[in-house]
Amino acid sequence: MTTATRTGRRPSTLATLWRSTVGKKAVMAVSGLVMLLYLVAHMLGNLKVFFGPDDINGYAAWLRTIGQPFLGHEWFLWIARTGLLAAVVLHGVSAYQLSRRDLAARPNRYVHRRHRASYATRTMRWGGVILALFIVWHILDLTTLTVNPAAEHGHPYQNIVASFGTWYGGPIYVVAMLAVGLHVRHGFWSAAQTLGANNARRDRALKLTANGLALVLTAGFLSVPVAVMTGVVS
């Protein structure tokens, strides 16, 4: 007997959509695109470090005043963080549940595996784990400043230099950003398929876009720790 039969109520459209495989894939695609937009904005903000401490510190201060006087101090940041957290949770939960369904649908290992699909799946899964761990580290390092060796509230330039100037800060960030690039490359293409944006004529353009986005984001994010580690930014 189903839950709907016991309660006498039909499940809502959203609940039905969430329980379906197609619905979970759609949630993964949409939440992934939300995170992609955030990554682009975050990378552009990070690149301000090359214009000196006044530029990026001023930018960080401006972020805390967006929406004023209608919004209070830092309200916009907390609204954005809440939305981003919701996207991350929905993305992770749907990915985990889809993975479990995939394993349940084929409990026996195939003798002849499709190596390309297997590689993409492993990359997305392990990349997701690496990024989840990195997000926790990144928040503790440059948001709450809990593990930053020379934390200065309101001074992101100094905090970035302090973090990436350690023997471990830069390498952690480099590994995580390589994972971001691979995740974006496979995820963008997968999202396009899920949302029905691909077809025979668009496939080449979508693949080029996925590769281009991954390359630009990876290079943009990596440029900051590399600049600190090499003394270009200090």
XYZ file of N, CA and C in Angstrom:
702
model
N 0.853 -1.192 0.000
C 0.000 0.000 0.000
C 0.887 1.240 0.000
N 0.631 2.183 -0.905
C 1.448 3.383 -1.010
C 1.048 4.400 0.049
N 1.926 5.395 0.213
C 1.650 6.467 1.172
C 0.398 7.224 0.787
N 0.206 7.435 -0.524
C -0.962 8.166 -0.992
C -2.239 7.417 -0.661
N -2.208 6.060 -0.770
C -3.391 5.248 -0.475
C -3.705 5.294 1.009
N -2.670 5.224 1.853
C -2.895 5.226 3.296
C -3.466 6.556 3.779
N -2.964 7.647 3.232
C -3.393 8.963 3.709
C -4.596 9.499 2.960
N -4.917 8.890 1.828
C -6.041 9.367 1.036
C -5.722 10.608 0.227
N -4.440 10.995 0.188
C -4.035 12.172 -0.565
C -3.030 11.796 -1.634
N -3.143 12.460 -2.755
C -2.180 12.230 -3.824
C -0.936 13.063 -3.548
N 0.247 12.520 -3.859
C 1.479 13.291 -3.651
C 1.503 14.521 -4.552
N 2.145 15.563 -4.093
C 2.224 16.792 -4.879
C 3.069 16.574 -6.127
N 2.936 17.494 -7.053
C 3.702 17.403 -8.299
C 5.197 17.461 -8.026
N 5.593 18.337 -7.091
C 7.017 18.463 -6.758
C 7.555 17.176 -6.136
N 6.743 16.561 -5.246
C 7.174 15.312 -4.613
C 7.309 14.209 -5.645
N 6.356 14.140 -6.561
C 6.407 13.130 -7.624
C 7.626 13.342 -8.505
N 7.887 14.606 -8.836
C 9.047 14.930 -9.673
C 10.342 14.554 -8.976
N 10.444 14.868 -7.678
C 11.657 14.577 -6.935
C 11.920 13.084 -6.835
N 10.862 12.285 -6.703
C 11.035 10.839 -6.569
C 11.446 10.179 -7.884
N 11.197 10.827 -8.992
C 11.520 10.226 -10.287
C 12.986 10.447 -10.645
N 13.528 9.547 -11.443
C 14.909 9.679 -11.903
C 15.082 10.919 -12.756
N 14.120 11.168 -13.630
C 14.183 12.353 -14.490
C 14.179 13.619 -13.638
N 13.335 13.630 -12.604
C 13.261 14.793 -11.724
C 14.569 15.052 -11.002
N 15.197 13.994 -10.504
C 16.475 14.154 -9.796
C 17.560 14.655 -10.737
N 17.539 14.160 -11.975
C 18.520 14.635 -12.956
C 18.288 16.106 -13.283
N 17.030 16.511 -13.344
C 16.715 17.917 -13.601
C 17.185 18.798 -12.441
N 16.978 18.318 -11.220
C 17.438 19.063 -10.039
C 18.959 19.195 -10.069
N 19.637 18.115 -10.435
C 21.100 18.156 -10.539
C 21.549 19.172 -11.578
N 20.849 19.184 -12.719
C 21.229 20.083 -13.807
C 21.021 21.542 -13.416
N 19.852 21.862 -12.874
C 19.539 23.247 -12.526
C 20.428 23.737 -11.387
N 20.591 22.925 -10.342
C 21.444 23.327 -9.219
C 22.895 23.464 -9.676
N 23.304 22.614 -10.618
C 24.658 22.714 -11.161
C 24.866 24.018 -11.915
N 23.861 24.446 -12.678
C 23.966 25.706 -13.412
C 24.015 26.903 -12.451
N 23.258 26.810 -11.345
C 23.310 27.868 -10.327
C 24.728 27.980 -9.766
N 25.335 26.838 -9.460
C 26.696 26.849 -8.923
C 27.703 27.323 -9.962
N 27.446 27.007 -11.238
C 28.339 27.461 -12.300
C 28.333 28.986 -12.398
N 27.151 29.596 -12.318
C 27.058 31.054 -12.347
C 27.809 31.667 -11.161
N 27.682 31.011 -10.009
C 28.413 31.495 -8.829
C 29.916 31.411 -9.057
N 30.380 30.306 -9.632
C 31.809 30.124 -9.869
C 32.363 31.208 -10.786
N 31.605 31.553 -11.828
C 32.057 32.600 -12.752
C 32.194 33.926 -12.008
N 31.171 34.288 -11.222
C 31.209 35.540 -10.468
C 32.336 35.524 -9.434
N 32.513 34.386 -8.766
C 33.547 34.266 -7.733
C 34.936 34.378 -8.340
N 35.131 33.769 -9.508
C 36.437 33.841 -10.164
C 36.760 35.280 -10.547
N 35.778 35.992 -11.112
C 36.012 37.383 -11.506
C 36.361 38.240 -10.292
N 35.686 37.970 -9.181
C 36.012 38.696 -7.954
C 37.407 38.383 -7.468
N 37.796 37.111 -7.539
C 39.137 36.712 -7.094
C 40.250 37.395 -7.892
N 39.999 37.605 -9.186
C 41.026 38.182 -10.055
C 41.355 39.632 -9.689
N 40.524 40.251 -8.874
C 40.802 41.611 -8.413
C 42.045 41.665 -7.534
N 42.490 40.497 -7.071
C 43.700 40.471 -6.249
C 44.898 41.003 -7.028
N 44.861 40.896 -8.362
C 45.978 41.358 -9.186
C 46.030 42.884 -9.293
N 44.948 43.550 -8.864
C 44.923 45.013 -8.904
C 45.295 45.636 -7.557
N 45.696 44.799 -6.613
C 46.167 45.311 -5.333
C 45.161 45.179 -4.209
N 45.627 45.370 -2.985
C 44.773 45.188 -1.812
C 43.583 46.135 -1.756
N 43.765 47.395 -2.168
C 42.655 48.347 -2.092
C 41.491 47.922 -2.978
N 41.793 47.378 -4.145
C 40.752 46.982 -5.094
C 39.924 45.823 -4.568
N 40.586 44.737 -4.171
C 39.819 43.559 -3.733
C 39.213 43.767 -2.351
N 39.888 44.497 -1.478
C 39.309 44.775 -0.162
C 38.087 45.681 -0.288
N 38.155 46.637 -1.216
C 37.007 47.502 -1.464
C 35.844 46.734 -2.069
N 36.165 45.805 -2.949
C 35.136 44.955 -3.553
C 34.440 44.110 -2.491
N 35.222 43.543 -1.582
C 34.650 42.725 -0.508
C 33.747 43.560 0.394
N 34.153 44.796 0.664
C 33.323 45.682 1.490
C 32.032 46.045 0.762
N 32.115 46.262 -0.548
C 30.922 46.593 -1.345
C 29.909 45.452 -1.326
N 30.383 44.208 -1.382
C 29.477 43.061 -1.356
C 28.590 43.070 -0.117
N 29.120 43.581 0.972
C 28.369 43.598 2.227
C 27.319 44.710 2.290
N 27.351 45.597 1.295
C 26.403 46.721 1.306
C 25.368 46.634 0.185
N 25.419 45.570 -0.615
C 24.463 45.443 -1.726
C 23.036 45.425 -1.179
N 22.184 46.220 -1.795
C 20.773 46.252 -1.399
C 20.435 47.273 -0.342
N 21.446 47.912 0.229
C 21.164 48.931 1.236
C 20.592 50.193 0.570
N 19.670 50.901 1.231
C 19.222 50.706 2.627
C 18.054 49.719 2.775
N 17.549 49.186 1.639
C 16.431 48.249 1.755
C 16.840 47.002 2.524
N 18.021 46.477 2.216
C 18.556 45.321 2.940
C 19.550 45.802 3.993
N 19.658 45.047 5.057
C 20.617 45.376 6.100
C 22.032 45.009 5.692
N 22.994 45.351 6.538
C 24.398 45.056 6.267
C 24.620 43.544 6.186
N 25.188 43.095 5.058
C 25.520 41.699 4.775
C 24.286 40.831 4.496
N 23.083 41.420 4.458
C 21.897 40.609 4.183
C 21.994 39.938 2.822
N 22.427 40.689 1.810
C 22.534 40.118 0.467
C 23.479 38.917 0.458
N 24.610 39.053 1.154
C 25.573 37.951 1.209
C 24.951 36.704 1.828
N 24.191 36.887 2.903
C 23.586 35.736 3.566
C 22.467 35.123 2.729
N 21.738 35.948 1.995
C 20.712 35.429 1.083
C 21.380 34.601 -0.011
N 22.473 35.151 -0.567
C 23.203 34.437 -1.621
C 23.810 33.141 -1.086
N 24.372 33.189 0.121
C 24.965 31.989 0.716
C 23.914 30.916 0.973
N 22.725 31.338 1.424
C 21.640 30.381 1.683
C 21.192 29.710 0.387
N 21.043 30.513 -0.665
C 20.658 29.954 -1.956
C 21.704 29.010 -2.506
N 22.973 29.402 -2.351
C 24.064 28.551 -2.833
C 24.130 27.256 -2.037
N 23.950 27.345 -0.719
C 23.954 26.145 0.121
C 22.829 25.196 -0.288
N 21.648 25.754 -0.571
C 20.519 24.925 -1.013
C 20.863 24.220 -2.318
N 21.514 24.936 -3.246
C 21.905 24.330 -4.520
C 22.913 23.210 -4.313
N 23.886 23.441 -3.413
C 24.905 22.423 -3.139
C 24.276 21.176 -2.529
N 23.374 21.365 -1.559
C 22.725 20.230 -0.890
C 21.858 19.455 -1.880
N 21.047 20.151 -2.649
C 20.190 19.484 -3.629
C 21.031 18.739 -4.661
N 22.119 19.352 -5.088
C 23.003 18.720 -6.075
C 23.627 17.452 -5.507
N 24.128 17.554 -4.272
C 24.777 16.404 -3.652
C 23.814 15.271 -3.349
N 22.639 15.604 -2.809
C 21.656 14.574 -2.456
C 21.146 13.869 -3.709
N 20.810 14.636 -4.739
C 20.305 14.014 -5.965
C 21.382 13.161 -6.626
N 22.641 13.628 -6.589
C 23.734 12.840 -7.162
C 23.903 11.520 -6.410
N 23.849 11.580 -5.080
C 23.999 10.375 -4.267
C 22.857 9.394 -4.535
N 21.625 9.889 -4.565
C 20.477 9.017 -4.762
C 20.463 8.413 -6.157
N 20.862 9.190 -7.149
C 20.942 8.645 -8.509
C 22.026 7.575 -8.602
N 23.135 7.794 -7.889
C 24.206 6.805 -7.879
C 23.729 5.497 -7.254
N 22.974 5.603 -6.152
C 22.435 4.410 -5.494
C 21.458 3.677 -6.406
N 20.629 4.424 -7.113
C 19.686 3.796 -8.037
C 20.410 3.085 -9.174
N 21.485 3.714 -9.644
C 22.250 3.121 -10.738
C 22.885 1.806 -10.299
N 23.430 1.787 -9.079
C 24.040 0.555 -8.557
C 22.990 -0.525 -8.317
N 21.807 -0.123 -7.835
C 20.741 -1.090 -7.575
C 20.193 -1.678 -8.867
N 20.234 -0.890 -9.933
C 19.684 -1.357 -11.214
C 20.590 -2.376 -11.883
N 21.887 -2.342 -11.548
C 22.823 -3.311 -12.133
C 23.782 -3.795 -11.044
N 23.302 -4.652 -10.148
C 24.140 -5.109 -9.034
C 25.345 -5.936 -9.455
N 25.261 -6.604 -10.594
C 26.377 -7.423 -11.061
C 27.271 -6.600 -11.974
N 28.549 -6.737 -11.807
C 29.500 -5.998 -12.639
C 29.491 -6.553 -14.058
N 29.535 -5.633 -15.020
C 29.622 -6.064 -16.409
C 31.035 -6.549 -16.715
N 31.126 -7.565 -17.562
C 32.443 -8.048 -17.969
C 33.089 -7.038 -18.894
N 32.297 -6.504 -19.824
C 32.813 -5.504 -20.756
C 32.200 -4.161 -20.401
N 32.983 -3.304 -19.802
C 32.479 -1.996 -19.392
C 32.716 -0.966 -20.485
N 31.876 0.038 -20.462
C 32.092 1.163 -21.358
C 33.068 2.095 -20.660
N 34.327 2.058 -21.091
C 35.385 2.748 -20.364
C 35.169 4.248 -20.309
N 34.661 4.824 -21.383
C 34.480 6.271 -21.404
C 33.433 6.702 -20.387
N 32.304 6.006 -20.369
C 31.244 6.340 -19.418
C 31.717 6.095 -17.996
N 32.481 4.997 -17.786
C 32.984 4.678 -16.461
C 33.930 5.763 -15.977
N 34.790 6.257 -16.874
C 35.732 7.319 -16.517
C 34.991 8.585 -16.115
N 33.986 8.972 -16.900
C 33.215 10.177 -16.600
C 32.499 10.048 -15.269
N 31.929 8.878 -15.009
C 31.201 8.662 -13.761
C 32.131 8.746 -12.565
N 33.290 8.074 -12.666
C 34.256 8.120 -11.558
C 34.753 9.545 -11.319
N 35.006 10.277 -12.412
C 35.485 11.644 -12.289
C 34.475 12.512 -11.564
N 33.208 12.383 -11.937
C 32.166 13.198 -11.300
C 32.002 12.831 -9.836
N 32.018 11.525 -9.530
C 31.816 11.094 -8.139
C 32.961 11.533 -7.239
N 34.184 11.203 -7.636
C 35.323 11.547 -6.795
C 35.588 13.043 -6.808
N 35.317 13.676 -7.950
C 35.449 15.124 -8.000
C 34.479 15.796 -7.054
N 33.263 15.252 -6.976
C 32.266 15.798 -6.060
C 32.692 15.655 -4.612
N 33.293 14.516 -4.264
C 33.777 14.301 -2.893
C 34.894 15.284 -2.562
N 35.840 15.442 -3.489
C 36.953 16.376 -3.281
C 36.431 17.794 -3.093
N 35.469 18.191 -3.922
C 34.932 19.550 -3.836
C 34.149 19.764 -2.552
N 33.411 18.745 -2.104
C 32.664 18.866 -0.847
C 33.620 19.105 0.321
N 34.715 18.351 0.356
C 35.715 18.536 1.415
C 36.386 19.900 1.302
N 36.654 20.316 0.055
C 37.305 21.602 -0.150
C 36.412 22.760 0.273
N 35.114 22.667 0.014
C 34.193 23.739 0.404
C 34.269 23.980 1.911
N 34.307 22.880 2.676
C 34.426 23.005 4.136
C 35.734 23.712 4.492
N 36.830 23.273 3.878
C 38.133 23.893 4.140
C 38.132 25.365 3.736
N 37.586 25.662 2.575
C 37.587 27.023 2.043
C 36.818 27.980 2.954
N 35.691 27.512 3.470
C 34.894 28.334 4.390
C 35.672 28.603 5.676
N 36.298 27.556 6.213
C 37.090 27.722 7.446
C 38.315 28.593 7.231
N 38.835 28.575 5.999
C 40.070 29.293 5.705
C 39.829 30.765 5.369
N 38.899 31.046 4.435
C 38.760 32.409 3.935
C 37.409 33.067 4.217
N 36.497 32.359 4.897
C 35.223 32.976 5.273
C 35.162 33.201 6.776
N 35.249 32.115 7.532
C 35.252 32.258 9.000
C 36.651 32.567 9.532
N 37.682 32.313 8.693
C 39.090 32.567 9.045
C 39.563 31.715 10.221
N 38.890 30.588 10.447
C 39.213 29.724 11.582
C 40.604 29.121 11.463
N 40.980 28.689 10.270
C 42.274 28.014 10.101
C 43.285 28.884 9.371
N 42.927 30.117 9.072
C 43.858 30.999 8.380
C 44.965 31.435 9.346
N 46.223 31.292 8.938
C 47.329 31.562 9.872
C 47.513 33.032 10.241
N 46.961 33.951 9.451
C 47.136 35.382 9.751
C 45.842 36.118 9.416
N 44.751 35.708 10.058
C 43.423 36.224 9.732
C 43.273 37.698 10.072
N 42.726 38.454 9.104
C 42.394 39.859 9.310
C 40.990 40.088 8.763
N 40.017 40.262 9.624
C 38.647 40.476 9.172
C 38.570 41.740 8.326
N 37.898 41.593 7.172
C 37.741 42.731 6.271
C 38.933 42.985 5.378
N 39.912 42.072 5.374
C 41.111 42.237 4.550
C 41.355 40.953 3.740
N 40.526 40.680 2.739
C 40.685 39.443 1.957
C 42.028 39.333 1.246
N 42.595 40.456 0.820
C 43.896 40.388 0.142
C 44.936 39.765 1.057
N 45.034 40.287 2.277
C 46.009 39.775 3.233
C 45.712 38.318 3.605
N 44.438 37.973 3.683
C 44.065 36.598 4.035
C 44.416 35.617 2.918
N 44.223 36.048 1.674
C 44.578 35.203 0.528
C 46.081 34.947 0.505
N 46.860 36.009 0.690
C 48.321 35.869 0.696
C 48.774 34.970 1.847
N 48.152 35.136 3.007
C 48.518 34.322 4.170
C 48.193 32.855 3.935
N 47.034 32.579 3.314
C 46.622 31.191 3.084
C 47.485 30.500 2.048
N 47.643 31.142 0.887
C 48.386 30.504 -0.201
C 49.895 30.606 -0.017
N 50.305 31.370 0.982
C 51.730 31.459 1.277
C 52.237 30.311 2.118
N 51.318 29.496 2.655
C 51.728 28.319 3.434
C 52.090 27.178 2.477
N 52.779 26.184 3.007
C 53.205 25.065 2.148
C 52.031 24.184 1.738
N 50.920 24.266 2.472
C 49.773 23.407 2.187
C 48.598 24.143 1.533
N 48.456 25.452 1.791
C 47.296 26.188 1.294
C 47.193 26.202 -0.223
N 48.290 26.548 -0.884
C 48.304 26.590 -2.339
C 48.028 25.241 -2.987
N 48.757 24.188 -2.595
C 48.517 22.868 -3.194
C 47.081 22.359 -3.004
N 46.491 22.591 -1.830
C 45.104 22.173 -1.603
C 44.190 22.852 -2.610
N 44.395 24.140 -2.800
C 43.568 24.908 -3.722
C 43.776 24.446 -5.161
N 45.012 24.167 -5.534
C 45.315 23.718 -6.899
C 44.599 22.406 -7.214
N 44.692 21.437 -6.304
C 44.020 20.148 -6.514
C 42.506 20.341 -6.634
N 41.956 21.174 -5.760
C 40.504 21.410 -5.784
C 40.072 22.080 -7.078
N 40.853 23.024 -7.586
C 40.475 23.726 -8.813
C 40.596 22.837 -10.044
N 41.517 21.900 -10.023
C 41.581 20.915 -11.117
C 40.326 20.041 -11.095
N 39.878 19.699 -9.894
C 38.636 18.934 -9.754
C 37.448 19.753 -10.241
N 37.448 21.060 -9.965
C 36.381 21.944 -10.438
C 36.320 21.916 -11.964
N 37.480 22.030 -12.598
C 37.525 22.032 -14.059
C 36.939 20.772 -14.665
N 37.340 19.613 -14.136
C 36.810 18.346 -14.647
C 35.312 18.233 -14.378
N 34.896 18.679 -13.202
C 33.481 18.598 -12.832
C 32.640 19.485 -13.740
N 33.122 20.675 -14.023
C 32.387 21.593 -14.906
C 32.321 21.025 -16.314
N 33.428 20.471 -16.775
C 33.481 19.929 -18.148
C 32.448 18.832 -18.344
N 32.422 17.863 -17.450
C 31.464 16.758 -17.581
C 30.058 17.205 -17.182
N 29.965 18.039 -16.147
C 28.663 18.441 -15.638
C 27.886 19.317 -16.596
N 28.569 20.240 -17.278
C 27.882 21.123 -18.225
C 27.268 20.314 -19.351
N 28.026 19.368 -19.869
C 27.525 18.532 -20.961
C 26.360 17.669 -20.491
N 26.475 17.111 -19.308
C 25.405 16.288 -18.753
C 24.144 17.113 -18.511
N 24.313 18.342 -17.999
C 23.168 19.219 -17.749
C 22.469 19.580 -19.052
N 23.235 19.831 -20.091
C 22.657 20.164 -21.396
C 21.813 19.007 -21.926
N 22.302 17.780 -21.732
C 21.536 16.610 -22.159
C 20.263 16.463 -21.344
N 20.366 16.640 -20.031
C 19.208 16.490 -19.152
C 18.124 17.509 -19.466
N 18.532 18.745 -19.733
C 17.570 19.809 -20.002
C 17.133 19.857 -21.466
N 17.628 18.922 -22.273
C 17.197 18.823 -23.666
C 17.768 19.893 -24.573
N 18.902 20.475 -24.188
C 19.481 21.547 -24.995
C 20.347 21.019 -26.137
N 20.690 19.739 -26.075
C 21.582 19.197 -27.092
C 20.802 18.553 -28.227
N 21.388 18.607 -29.389
C 20.910 17.849 -30.546
C 22.096 17.690 -31.490
N 21.857 17.055 -32.629
C 22.962 16.751 -33.535
C 23.702 18.005 -34.001
N 22.985 19.116 -34.160
C 23.617 20.339 -34.636
C 24.329 21.104 -33.522
N 23.830 20.973 -32.298
C 24.393 21.753 -31.191
C 25.485 21.018 -30.424
N 25.619 19.717 -30.637
C 26.550 18.930 -29.826
C 27.964 19.493 -29.842
N 28.462 19.826 -31.030
C 29.834 20.327 -31.139
C 29.993 21.644 -30.371
N 29.023 22.538 -30.536
C 29.090 23.835 -29.855
C 29.019 23.663 -28.339
N 28.161 22.752 -27.875
C 28.030 22.521 -26.439
C 29.309 21.918 -25.858
N 29.920 21.003 -26.594
C 31.169 20.405 -26.121
C 32.288 21.445 -26.061
N 32.344 22.321 -27.066
C 33.345 23.382 -27.064
C 33.102 24.352 -25.908
N 31.831 24.638 -25.644
C 31.486 25.524 -24.531
C 31.885 24.906 -23.203
N 31.590 23.602 -23.046
C 31.954 22.899 -21.808
C 33.465 22.922 -21.602
N 34.213 22.623 -22.657
C 35.673 22.633 -22.554
C 36.201 24.036 -22.276
N 35.608 25.034 -22.970
C 36.050 26.410 -22.785
C 35.786 26.922 -21.381
N 34.586 26.646 -20.867
C 34.244 27.061 -19.500
C 35.178 26.422 -18.481
N 35.403 25.126 -18.638
C 36.280 24.417 -17.714
C 37.684 24.996 -17.743
N 38.183 25.282 -18.950
C 39.535 25.818 -19.095
C 39.655 27.211 -18.485
N 38.687 28.078 -18.779
C 38.729 29.457 -18.276
C 38.618 29.487 -16.752
N 37.674 28.724 -16.209
C 37.492 28.700 -14.761
C 38.725 28.136 -14.053
N 39.251 27.045 -14.589
C 40.438 26.437 -13.967
C 41.619 27.393 -13.995
N 41.868 27.992 -15.163
C 42.996 28.917 -15.294
C 42.797 30.150 -14.406
N 41.566 30.666 -14.379
C 41.299 31.858 -13.578
C 41.494 31.613 -12.097
N 40.951 30.508 -11.608
C 41.089 30.199 -10.178
C 42.532 29.849 -9.818
N 43.214 29.102 -10.692
C 44.588 28.698 -10.395
C 45.559 29.872 -10.413
N 45.240 30.906 -11.186
C 46.173 32.026 -11.318
C 46.452 32.707 -9.978
N 45.462 32.697 -9.069
C 45.648 33.389 -7.788
C 46.638 32.658 -6.877
N 46.433 31.363 -6.555
C 47.427 30.707 -5.702
C 48.804 30.619 -6.349
N 48.837 30.432 -7.665
C 50.131 30.369 -8.348
C 50.853 31.713 -8.226
N 50.109 32.807 -8.359
C 50.711 34.141 -8.241
C 51.266 34.373 -6.834
N 50.555 33.892 -5.827
C 51.043 34.048 -4.460
C 52.262 33.175 -4.227
N 52.199 31.923 -4.684
C 53.305 30.987 -4.456
C 54.577 31.403 -5.178
N 54.429 32.135 -6.301
C 55.598 32.567 -7.052
C 56.031 33.977 -6.706
N 55.313 34.628 -5.796
C 55.709 35.966 -5.365
C 55.188 37.105 -6.220
N 54.395 36.804 -7.263
C 53.805 37.856 -8.089
C 52.843 38.693 -7.267
N 52.083 38.021 -6.398
C 51.201 38.703 -5.450
C 51.751 38.437 -4.064
N 51.994 39.480 -3.311
C 52.578 39.290 -1.976
C 52.163 40.425 -1.042
